[in-house]
mmCIF file of C-alpha atoms in Angstrom:
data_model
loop_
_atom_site.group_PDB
_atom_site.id
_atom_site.type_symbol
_atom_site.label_atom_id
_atom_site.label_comp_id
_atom_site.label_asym_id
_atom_site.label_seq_id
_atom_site.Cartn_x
_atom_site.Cartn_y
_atom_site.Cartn_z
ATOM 1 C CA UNK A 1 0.000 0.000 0.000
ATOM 2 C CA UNK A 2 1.108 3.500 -0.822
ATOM 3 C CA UNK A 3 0.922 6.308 1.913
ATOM 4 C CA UNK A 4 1.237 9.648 1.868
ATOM 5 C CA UNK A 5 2.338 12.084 3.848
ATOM 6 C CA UNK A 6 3.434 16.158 3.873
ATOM 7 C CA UNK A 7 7.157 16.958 5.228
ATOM 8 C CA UNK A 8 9.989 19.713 4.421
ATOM 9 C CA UNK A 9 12.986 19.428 3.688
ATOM 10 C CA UNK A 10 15.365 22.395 3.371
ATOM 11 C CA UNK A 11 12.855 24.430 4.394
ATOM 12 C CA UNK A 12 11.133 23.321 1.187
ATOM 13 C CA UNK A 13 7.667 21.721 1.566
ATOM 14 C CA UNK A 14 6.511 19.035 -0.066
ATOM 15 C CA UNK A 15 4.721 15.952 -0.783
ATOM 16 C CA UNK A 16 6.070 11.833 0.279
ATOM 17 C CA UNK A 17 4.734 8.606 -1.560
ATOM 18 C CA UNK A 18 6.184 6.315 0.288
ATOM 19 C CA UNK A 19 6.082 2.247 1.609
ATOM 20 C CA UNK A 20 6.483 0.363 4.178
ATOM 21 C CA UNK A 21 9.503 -2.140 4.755
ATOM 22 C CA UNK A 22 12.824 -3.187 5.505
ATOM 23 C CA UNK A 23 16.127 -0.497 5.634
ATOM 24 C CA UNK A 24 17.573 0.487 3.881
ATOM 25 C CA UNK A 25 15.789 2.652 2.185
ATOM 26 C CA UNK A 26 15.264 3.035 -1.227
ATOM 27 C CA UNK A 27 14.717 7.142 -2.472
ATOM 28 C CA UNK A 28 13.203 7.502 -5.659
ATOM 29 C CA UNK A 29 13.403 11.384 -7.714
ATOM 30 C CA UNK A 30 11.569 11.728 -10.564
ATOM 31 C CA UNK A 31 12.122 13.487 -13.944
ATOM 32 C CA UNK A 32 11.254 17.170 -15.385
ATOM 33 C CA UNK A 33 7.733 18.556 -14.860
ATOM 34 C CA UNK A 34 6.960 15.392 -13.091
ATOM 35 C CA UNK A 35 5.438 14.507 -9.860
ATOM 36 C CA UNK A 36 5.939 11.749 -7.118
ATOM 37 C CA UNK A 37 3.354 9.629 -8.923
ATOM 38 C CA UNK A 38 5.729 8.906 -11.968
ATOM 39 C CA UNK A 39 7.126 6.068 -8.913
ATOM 40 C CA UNK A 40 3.825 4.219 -8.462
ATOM 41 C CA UNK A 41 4.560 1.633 -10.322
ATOM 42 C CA UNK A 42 8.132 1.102 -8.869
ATOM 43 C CA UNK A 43 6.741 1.909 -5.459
ATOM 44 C CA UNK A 44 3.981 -1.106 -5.656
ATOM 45 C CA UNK A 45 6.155 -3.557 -6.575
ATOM 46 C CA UNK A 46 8.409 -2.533 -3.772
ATOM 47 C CA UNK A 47 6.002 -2.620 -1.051
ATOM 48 C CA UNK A 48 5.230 -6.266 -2.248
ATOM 49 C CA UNK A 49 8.924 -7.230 -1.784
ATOM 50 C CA UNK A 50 8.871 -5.584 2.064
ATOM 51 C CA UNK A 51 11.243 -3.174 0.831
ATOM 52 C CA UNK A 52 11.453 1.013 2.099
ATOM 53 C CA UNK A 53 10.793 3.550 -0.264
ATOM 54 C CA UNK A 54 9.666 7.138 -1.050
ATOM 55 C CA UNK A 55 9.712 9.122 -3.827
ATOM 56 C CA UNK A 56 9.286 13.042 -3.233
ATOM 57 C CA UNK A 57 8.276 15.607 -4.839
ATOM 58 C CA UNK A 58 11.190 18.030 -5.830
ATOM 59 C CA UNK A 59 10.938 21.466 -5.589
ATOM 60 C CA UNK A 60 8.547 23.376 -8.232
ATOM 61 C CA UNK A 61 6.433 20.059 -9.144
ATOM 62 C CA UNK A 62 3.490 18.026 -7.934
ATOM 63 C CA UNK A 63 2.450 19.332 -4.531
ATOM 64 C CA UNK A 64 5.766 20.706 -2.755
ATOM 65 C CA UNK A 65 6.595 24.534 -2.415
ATOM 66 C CA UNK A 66 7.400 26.676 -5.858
ATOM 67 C CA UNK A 67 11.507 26.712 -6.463
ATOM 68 C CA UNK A 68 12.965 29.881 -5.490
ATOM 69 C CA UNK A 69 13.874 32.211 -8.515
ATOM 70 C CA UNK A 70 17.722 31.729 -8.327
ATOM 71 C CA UNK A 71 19.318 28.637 -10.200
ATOM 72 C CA UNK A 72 17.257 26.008 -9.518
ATOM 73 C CA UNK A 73 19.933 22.744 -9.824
ATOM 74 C CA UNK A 74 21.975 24.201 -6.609
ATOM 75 C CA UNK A 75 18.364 24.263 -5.057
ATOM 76 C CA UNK A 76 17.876 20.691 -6.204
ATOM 77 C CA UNK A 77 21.399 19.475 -4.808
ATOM 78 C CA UNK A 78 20.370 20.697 -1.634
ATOM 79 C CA UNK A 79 17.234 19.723 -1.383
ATOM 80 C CA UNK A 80 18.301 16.189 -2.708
ATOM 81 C CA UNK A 81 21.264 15.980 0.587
ATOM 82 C CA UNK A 82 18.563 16.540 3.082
ATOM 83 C CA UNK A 83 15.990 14.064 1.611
ATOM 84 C CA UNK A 84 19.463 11.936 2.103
ATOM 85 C CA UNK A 85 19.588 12.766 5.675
ATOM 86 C CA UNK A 86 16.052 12.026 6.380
ATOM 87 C CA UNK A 87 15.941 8.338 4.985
ATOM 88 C CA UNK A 88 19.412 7.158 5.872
ATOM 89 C CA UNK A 89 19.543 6.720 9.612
ATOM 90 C CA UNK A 90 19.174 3.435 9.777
ATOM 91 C CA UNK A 91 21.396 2.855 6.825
ATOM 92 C CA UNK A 92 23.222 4.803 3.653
ATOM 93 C CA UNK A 93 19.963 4.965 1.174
ATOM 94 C CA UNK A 94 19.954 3.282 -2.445
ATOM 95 C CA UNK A 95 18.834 6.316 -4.678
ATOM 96 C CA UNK A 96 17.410 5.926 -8.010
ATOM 97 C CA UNK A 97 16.432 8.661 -10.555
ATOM 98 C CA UNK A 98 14.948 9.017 -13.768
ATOM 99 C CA UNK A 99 15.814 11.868 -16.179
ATOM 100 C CA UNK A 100 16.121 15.196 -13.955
ATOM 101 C CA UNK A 101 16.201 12.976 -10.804
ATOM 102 C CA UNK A 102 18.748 10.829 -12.461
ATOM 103 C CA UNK A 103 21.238 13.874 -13.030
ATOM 104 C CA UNK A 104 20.311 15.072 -9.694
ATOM 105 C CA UNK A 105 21.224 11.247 -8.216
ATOM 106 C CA UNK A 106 24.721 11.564 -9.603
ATOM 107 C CA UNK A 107 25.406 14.937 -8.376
ATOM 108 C CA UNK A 108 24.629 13.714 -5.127
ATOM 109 C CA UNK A 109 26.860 10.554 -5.328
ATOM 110 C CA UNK A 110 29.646 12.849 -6.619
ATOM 111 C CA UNK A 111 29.149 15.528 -3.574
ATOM 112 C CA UNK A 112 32.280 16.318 -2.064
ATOM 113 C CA UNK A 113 29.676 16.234 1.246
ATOM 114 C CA UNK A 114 29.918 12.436 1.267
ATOM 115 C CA UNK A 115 26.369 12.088 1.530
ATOM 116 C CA UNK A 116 25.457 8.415 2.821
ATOM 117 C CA UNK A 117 24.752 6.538 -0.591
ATOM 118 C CA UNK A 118 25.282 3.445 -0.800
ATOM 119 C CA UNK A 119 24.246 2.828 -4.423
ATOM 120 C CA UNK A 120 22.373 4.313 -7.321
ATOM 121 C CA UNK A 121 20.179 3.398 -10.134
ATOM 122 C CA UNK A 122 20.449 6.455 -13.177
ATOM 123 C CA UNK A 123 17.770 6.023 -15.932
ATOM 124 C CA UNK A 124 17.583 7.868 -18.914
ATOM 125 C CA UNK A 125 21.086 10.428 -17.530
ATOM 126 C CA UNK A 126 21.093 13.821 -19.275
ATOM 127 C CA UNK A 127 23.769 16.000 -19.851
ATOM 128 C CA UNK A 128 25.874 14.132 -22.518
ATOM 129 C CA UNK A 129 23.541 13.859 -25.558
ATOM 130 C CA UNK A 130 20.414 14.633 -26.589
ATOM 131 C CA UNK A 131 18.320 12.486 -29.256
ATOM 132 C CA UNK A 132 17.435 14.747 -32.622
ATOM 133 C CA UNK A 133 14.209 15.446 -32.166
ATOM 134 C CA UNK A 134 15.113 17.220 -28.657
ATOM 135 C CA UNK A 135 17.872 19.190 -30.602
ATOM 136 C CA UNK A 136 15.463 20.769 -33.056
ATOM 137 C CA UNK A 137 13.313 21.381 -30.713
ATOM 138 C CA UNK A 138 15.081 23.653 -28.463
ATOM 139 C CA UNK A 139 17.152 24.974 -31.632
ATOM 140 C CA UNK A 140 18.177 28.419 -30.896
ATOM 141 C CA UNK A 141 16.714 29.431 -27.588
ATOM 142 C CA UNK A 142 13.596 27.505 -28.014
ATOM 143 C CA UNK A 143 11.338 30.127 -28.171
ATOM 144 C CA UNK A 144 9.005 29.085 -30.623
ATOM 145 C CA UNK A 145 8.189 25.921 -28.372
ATOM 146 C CA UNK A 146 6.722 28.443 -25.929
ATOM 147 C CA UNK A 147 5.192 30.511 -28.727
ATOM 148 C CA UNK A 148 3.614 27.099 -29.496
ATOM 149 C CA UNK A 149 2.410 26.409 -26.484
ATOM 150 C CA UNK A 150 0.480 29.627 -26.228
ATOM 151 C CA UNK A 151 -1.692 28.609 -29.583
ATOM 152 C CA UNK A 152 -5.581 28.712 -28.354
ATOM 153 C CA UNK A 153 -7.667 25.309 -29.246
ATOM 154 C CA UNK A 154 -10.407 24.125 -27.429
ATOM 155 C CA UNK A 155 -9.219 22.525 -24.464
ATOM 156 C CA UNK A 156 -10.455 18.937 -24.690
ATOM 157 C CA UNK A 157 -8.454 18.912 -27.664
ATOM 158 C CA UNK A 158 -5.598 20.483 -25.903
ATOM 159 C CA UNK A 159 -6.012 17.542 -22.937
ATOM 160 C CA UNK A 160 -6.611 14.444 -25.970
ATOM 161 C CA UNK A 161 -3.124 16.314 -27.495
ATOM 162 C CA UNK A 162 -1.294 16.855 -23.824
ATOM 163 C CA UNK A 163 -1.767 13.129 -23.624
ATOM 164 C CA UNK A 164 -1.369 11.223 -26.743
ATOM 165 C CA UNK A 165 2.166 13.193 -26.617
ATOM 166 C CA UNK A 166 2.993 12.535 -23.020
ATOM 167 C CA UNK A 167 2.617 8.783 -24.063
ATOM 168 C CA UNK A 168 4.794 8.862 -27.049
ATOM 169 C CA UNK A 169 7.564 10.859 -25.379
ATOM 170 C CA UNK A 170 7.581 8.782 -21.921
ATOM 171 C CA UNK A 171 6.643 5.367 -22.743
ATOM 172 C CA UNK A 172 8.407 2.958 -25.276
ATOM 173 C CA UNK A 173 5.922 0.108 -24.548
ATOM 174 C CA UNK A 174 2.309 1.136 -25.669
ATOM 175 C CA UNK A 175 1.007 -1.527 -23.878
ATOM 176 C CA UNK A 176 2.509 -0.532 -20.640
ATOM 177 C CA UNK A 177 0.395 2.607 -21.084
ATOM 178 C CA UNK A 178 -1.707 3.653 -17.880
ATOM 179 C CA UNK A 179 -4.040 6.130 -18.840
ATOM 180 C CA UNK A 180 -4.338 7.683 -15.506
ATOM 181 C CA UNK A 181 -0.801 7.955 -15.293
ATOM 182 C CA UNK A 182 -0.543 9.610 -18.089
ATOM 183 C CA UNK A 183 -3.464 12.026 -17.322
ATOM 184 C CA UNK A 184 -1.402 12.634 -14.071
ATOM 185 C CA UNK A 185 1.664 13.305 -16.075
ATOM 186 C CA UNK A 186 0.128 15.921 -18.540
ATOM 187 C CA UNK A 187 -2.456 17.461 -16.761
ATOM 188 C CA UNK A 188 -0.120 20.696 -16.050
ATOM 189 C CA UNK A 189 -0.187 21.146 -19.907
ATOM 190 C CA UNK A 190 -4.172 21.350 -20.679
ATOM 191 C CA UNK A 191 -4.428 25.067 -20.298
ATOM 192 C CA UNK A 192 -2.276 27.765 -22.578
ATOM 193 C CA UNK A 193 -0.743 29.308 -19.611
ATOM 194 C CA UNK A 194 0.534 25.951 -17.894
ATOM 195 C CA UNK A 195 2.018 24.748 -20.711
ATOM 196 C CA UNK A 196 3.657 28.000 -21.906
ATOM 197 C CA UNK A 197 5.284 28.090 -18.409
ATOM 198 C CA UNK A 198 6.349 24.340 -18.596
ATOM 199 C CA UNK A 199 8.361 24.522 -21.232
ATOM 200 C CA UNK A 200 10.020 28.008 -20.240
ATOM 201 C CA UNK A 201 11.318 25.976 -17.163
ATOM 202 C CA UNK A 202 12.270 23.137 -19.489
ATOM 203 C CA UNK A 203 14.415 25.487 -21.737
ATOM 204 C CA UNK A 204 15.928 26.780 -19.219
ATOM 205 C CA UNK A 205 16.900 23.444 -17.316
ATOM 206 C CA UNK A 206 18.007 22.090 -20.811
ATOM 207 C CA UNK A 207 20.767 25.203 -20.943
ATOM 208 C CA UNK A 208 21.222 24.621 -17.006
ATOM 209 C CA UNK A 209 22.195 21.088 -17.466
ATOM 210 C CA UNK A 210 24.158 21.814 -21.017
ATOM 211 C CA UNK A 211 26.133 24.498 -19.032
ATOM 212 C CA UNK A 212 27.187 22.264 -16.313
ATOM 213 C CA UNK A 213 31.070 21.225 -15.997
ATOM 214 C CA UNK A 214 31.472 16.768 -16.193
ATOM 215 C CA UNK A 215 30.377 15.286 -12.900
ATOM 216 C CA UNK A 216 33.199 13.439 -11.516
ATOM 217 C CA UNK A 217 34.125 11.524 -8.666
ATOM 218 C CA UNK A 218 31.039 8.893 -8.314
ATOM 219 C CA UNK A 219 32.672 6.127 -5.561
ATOM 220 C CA UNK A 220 29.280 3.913 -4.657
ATOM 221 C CA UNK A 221 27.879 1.303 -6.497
ATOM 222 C CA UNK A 222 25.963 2.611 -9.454
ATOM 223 C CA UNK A 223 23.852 1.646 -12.588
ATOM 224 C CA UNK A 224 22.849 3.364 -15.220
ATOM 225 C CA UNK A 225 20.015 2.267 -17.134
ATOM 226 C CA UNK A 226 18.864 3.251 -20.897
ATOM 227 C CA UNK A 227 15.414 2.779 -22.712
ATOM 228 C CA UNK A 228 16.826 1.676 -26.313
ATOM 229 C CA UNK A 229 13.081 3.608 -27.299
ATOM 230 C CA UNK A 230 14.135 6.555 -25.129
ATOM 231 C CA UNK A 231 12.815 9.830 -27.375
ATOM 232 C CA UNK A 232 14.446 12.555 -25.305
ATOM 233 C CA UNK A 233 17.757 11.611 -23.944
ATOM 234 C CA UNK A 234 19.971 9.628 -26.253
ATOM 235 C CA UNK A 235 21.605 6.602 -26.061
ATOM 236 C CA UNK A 236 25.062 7.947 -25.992
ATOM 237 C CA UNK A 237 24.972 9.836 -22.884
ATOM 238 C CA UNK A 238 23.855 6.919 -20.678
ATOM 239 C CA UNK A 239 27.318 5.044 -22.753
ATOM 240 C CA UNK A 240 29.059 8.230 -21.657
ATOM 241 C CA UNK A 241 28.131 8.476 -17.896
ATOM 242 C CA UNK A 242 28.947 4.432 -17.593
ATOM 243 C CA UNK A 243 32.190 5.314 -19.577
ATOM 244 C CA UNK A 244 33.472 7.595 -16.908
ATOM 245 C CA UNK A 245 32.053 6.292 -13.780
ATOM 246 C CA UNK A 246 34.518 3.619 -12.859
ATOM 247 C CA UNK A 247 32.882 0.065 -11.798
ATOM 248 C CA UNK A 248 29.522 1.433 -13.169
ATOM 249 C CA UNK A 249 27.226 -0.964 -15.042
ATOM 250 C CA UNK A 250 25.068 -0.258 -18.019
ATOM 251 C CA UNK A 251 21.749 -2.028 -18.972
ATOM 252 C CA UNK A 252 19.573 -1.254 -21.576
ATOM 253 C CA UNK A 253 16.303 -2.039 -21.920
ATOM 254 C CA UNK A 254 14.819 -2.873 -25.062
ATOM 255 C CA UNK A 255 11.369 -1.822 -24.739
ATOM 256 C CA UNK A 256 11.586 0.800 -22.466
ATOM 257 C CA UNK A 257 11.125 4.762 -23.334
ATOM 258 C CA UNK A 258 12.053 7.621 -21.609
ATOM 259 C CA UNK A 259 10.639 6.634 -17.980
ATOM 260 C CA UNK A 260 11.625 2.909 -17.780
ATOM 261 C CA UNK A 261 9.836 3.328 -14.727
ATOM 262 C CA UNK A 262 6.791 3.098 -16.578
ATOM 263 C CA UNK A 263 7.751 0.754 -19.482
ATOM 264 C CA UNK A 264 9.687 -2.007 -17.041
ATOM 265 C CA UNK A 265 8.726 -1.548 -13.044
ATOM 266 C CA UNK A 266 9.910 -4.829 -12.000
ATOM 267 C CA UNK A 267 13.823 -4.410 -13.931
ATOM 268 C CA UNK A 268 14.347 -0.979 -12.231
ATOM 269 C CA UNK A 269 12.649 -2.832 -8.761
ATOM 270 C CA UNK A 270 15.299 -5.514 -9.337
ATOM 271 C CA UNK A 271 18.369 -3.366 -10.078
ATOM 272 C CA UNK A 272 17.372 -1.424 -7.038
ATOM 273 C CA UNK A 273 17.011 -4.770 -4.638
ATOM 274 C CA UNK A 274 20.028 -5.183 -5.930
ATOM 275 C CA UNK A 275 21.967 -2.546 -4.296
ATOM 276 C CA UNK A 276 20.060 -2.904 -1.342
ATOM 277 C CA UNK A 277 21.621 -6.624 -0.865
ATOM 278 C CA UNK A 278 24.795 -5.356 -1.331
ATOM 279 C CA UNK A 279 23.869 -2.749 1.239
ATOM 280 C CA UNK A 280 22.663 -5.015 3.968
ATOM 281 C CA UNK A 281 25.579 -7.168 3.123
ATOM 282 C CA UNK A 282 27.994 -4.310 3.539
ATOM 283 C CA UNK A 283 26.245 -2.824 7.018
ATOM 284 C CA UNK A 284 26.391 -6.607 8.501
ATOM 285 C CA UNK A 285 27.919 -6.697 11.662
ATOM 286 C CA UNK A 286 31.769 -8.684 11.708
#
C-alpha cells in the first residue's frame, strides 16, 4: 500500500509517496515537470517485496513549495542531501532517478559532502547527448516551443493532445500505457498558460544542465540504465556516464522509453534490490 504524507525538507515543503519495509531505504526522484506519482509503479512492486521507499516531490512540481527564482539545480542538490539525511539513519539509502532525478542522483553521489549513498540506479542520464528530435526542438533558444504552447484550441483537444504526446515521449511500450498515469503526467499542460510556463522551465533546465562542468568523482555502487526507445535523452549519454564512472554498469532495456519506470517496473525494482543486498551485506555486523 502506498501512503502519503506532507514533510519539508530544506525548508522546502513538499509531498512523500512512500512504503512500508525493511532499511535500507530506497529514495526515488523523478524526472522534469513530473510529480511523485511517476514512482507508483516502482513503489507497488516494492512494497510487495517488504522493501522502504519514497519518492518526493522536488521542488517546483506536484504538490511541494514553488523553487525559489535563483538557479534552480543548486536548489535541487540541496534539497536532494537533506531528503538523504532524512531516509538514511538506519542505513546509507539506495537512490534511483529518472531523467532530472537521475542527473540530480549523480550529483549527489559525486558531492564532495559524502552524503550516505550506498548505491544508485540512473535512468535515462542527461547531460551528454540529446536524441534529434530534442535538438530541433530547443534549436536556438527555443522560443518558438513556448510561442507554441500559447496557440488557443479548445481545451479537450488540448487535454486528448497533452496526452497522446505525453505517451509517445515517456513510454516505449504502448502496452505498458496507464491512462491515468498519463493524465497525471500531462495534466499541467491542458491550459495555454501551464504549458507556456512548462516549457520556459524546461528550456531553461536544458541550458542549465548543457552548461554544467562533467560530474566526476562517483565512488558507490551505481547503474545506469537506458530505454533503447528513449525519445528525449539519447543513447550515448547513458554510454558516456557508464564510460566515466569507474565500476559502473550499463543495462539497456529494449522496450523501455524515456521513464523505464513506466515501461519495465519490475527491472528498475530488481536493479534497485540489488543494491540494497549489497547494502545489507555491507552494514552486517563482523
Amino acid at each position: 500500500m502506498i501512503n502519503e504524507r506532507r514533510t519539508v525538507h530544506d525548508g522546502v515543503g513538499t509531498r512523500e509517496l512512500f512504503v512500508e519495509g525493511d532499511v535500507p531505504t530506497v529514495v526515488l526522484l523523478h524526472g522534469f515537470g513530473h510529480p511523485a506519482d511517476a514512482w507508483r509503479p516502482v513503489l507497488n512492486r516494492l512494497a510487495e517485496a517488504g522493501q522502504a521507499a519514497v519518492a518526493v516531490d522536488l521542488p517546483g512540481f506536484g504538490a511541494a513549495d514553488l523553487a525559489a527564482s535563483s538557479a534552480w539545480l543548486p536548489q535541487g542538490d540541496r534539497f536532494v542531501a537533506a531528503v538523504v539525511a532524512a531516509h538514511s539513519q538506519q542505513a546509507p539509502v539506495v537512490l534511483v532517478g529518472n531523467s532530472l532525478g537521475a542527473y540530480l542522483a549523480v550529483r549527489a553521489a559525486a558531492s564532495p559532502m559524502r552524503l550516505p549513498i550506498s548505491g544508485i540506479v540512473s535512468t535515462a542520464t542527461p547531460g551528454l547527448g540529446w536524441t534529434a528530435l530534442v535538438r530541433a526542438a530547443f534549436v536556438g533558444d527555443g522560443r518558438w516551443l513556448t510561442w507554441g504552447a500559447g496557440i488557443s484550441a479548445p481545451r479537450w483537444i488540448r487535454r486528448c493532445g497533452a496526452d497522446m504526446l505525453a505517451g509517445y515521449l515517456l513510454y516505449g511500450d504502448r502496452s505498458r500505457l496507464d491512462p491515468e498515469l498519463v493524465r497525471i503526467l500531462s495534466t499541467q499542460v491542458y491550459s495555454r498558460r501551464g504549458a507556456r510556463e512548462l516549457l520556459e522551465r524546461a528550456t531553461s533546465m536544458k541550458f542549465a544542465v548543457d552548461a554544467e562542468p562533467a560530474v566526476v568523482g562517483v565512488s558507490c555502487p551505481a547503474v545506469f540504465v537506458h530505454g533503447r526507445r528513449d525519445r528525449l535523452v539519447a543513447f550515448a549519454s547513458s554510454e558516456g556516464w557508464h564510460l566515466a564512472t569507474p565500476g559502473s554498469r550499463l543495462v539497456v532495456l529494449d522496450k523501455a522509453g524515456h521513464c523505464p519506470q513506466l515501461d519495465a517496473p519490475n527491472e528498475i525494482c530488481s536493479l534497485a534490490r540489488e543494491l540494497v543486498m549489497a547494502t545489507r551485506r555491507d552494514c552486517r555486523p563482523a
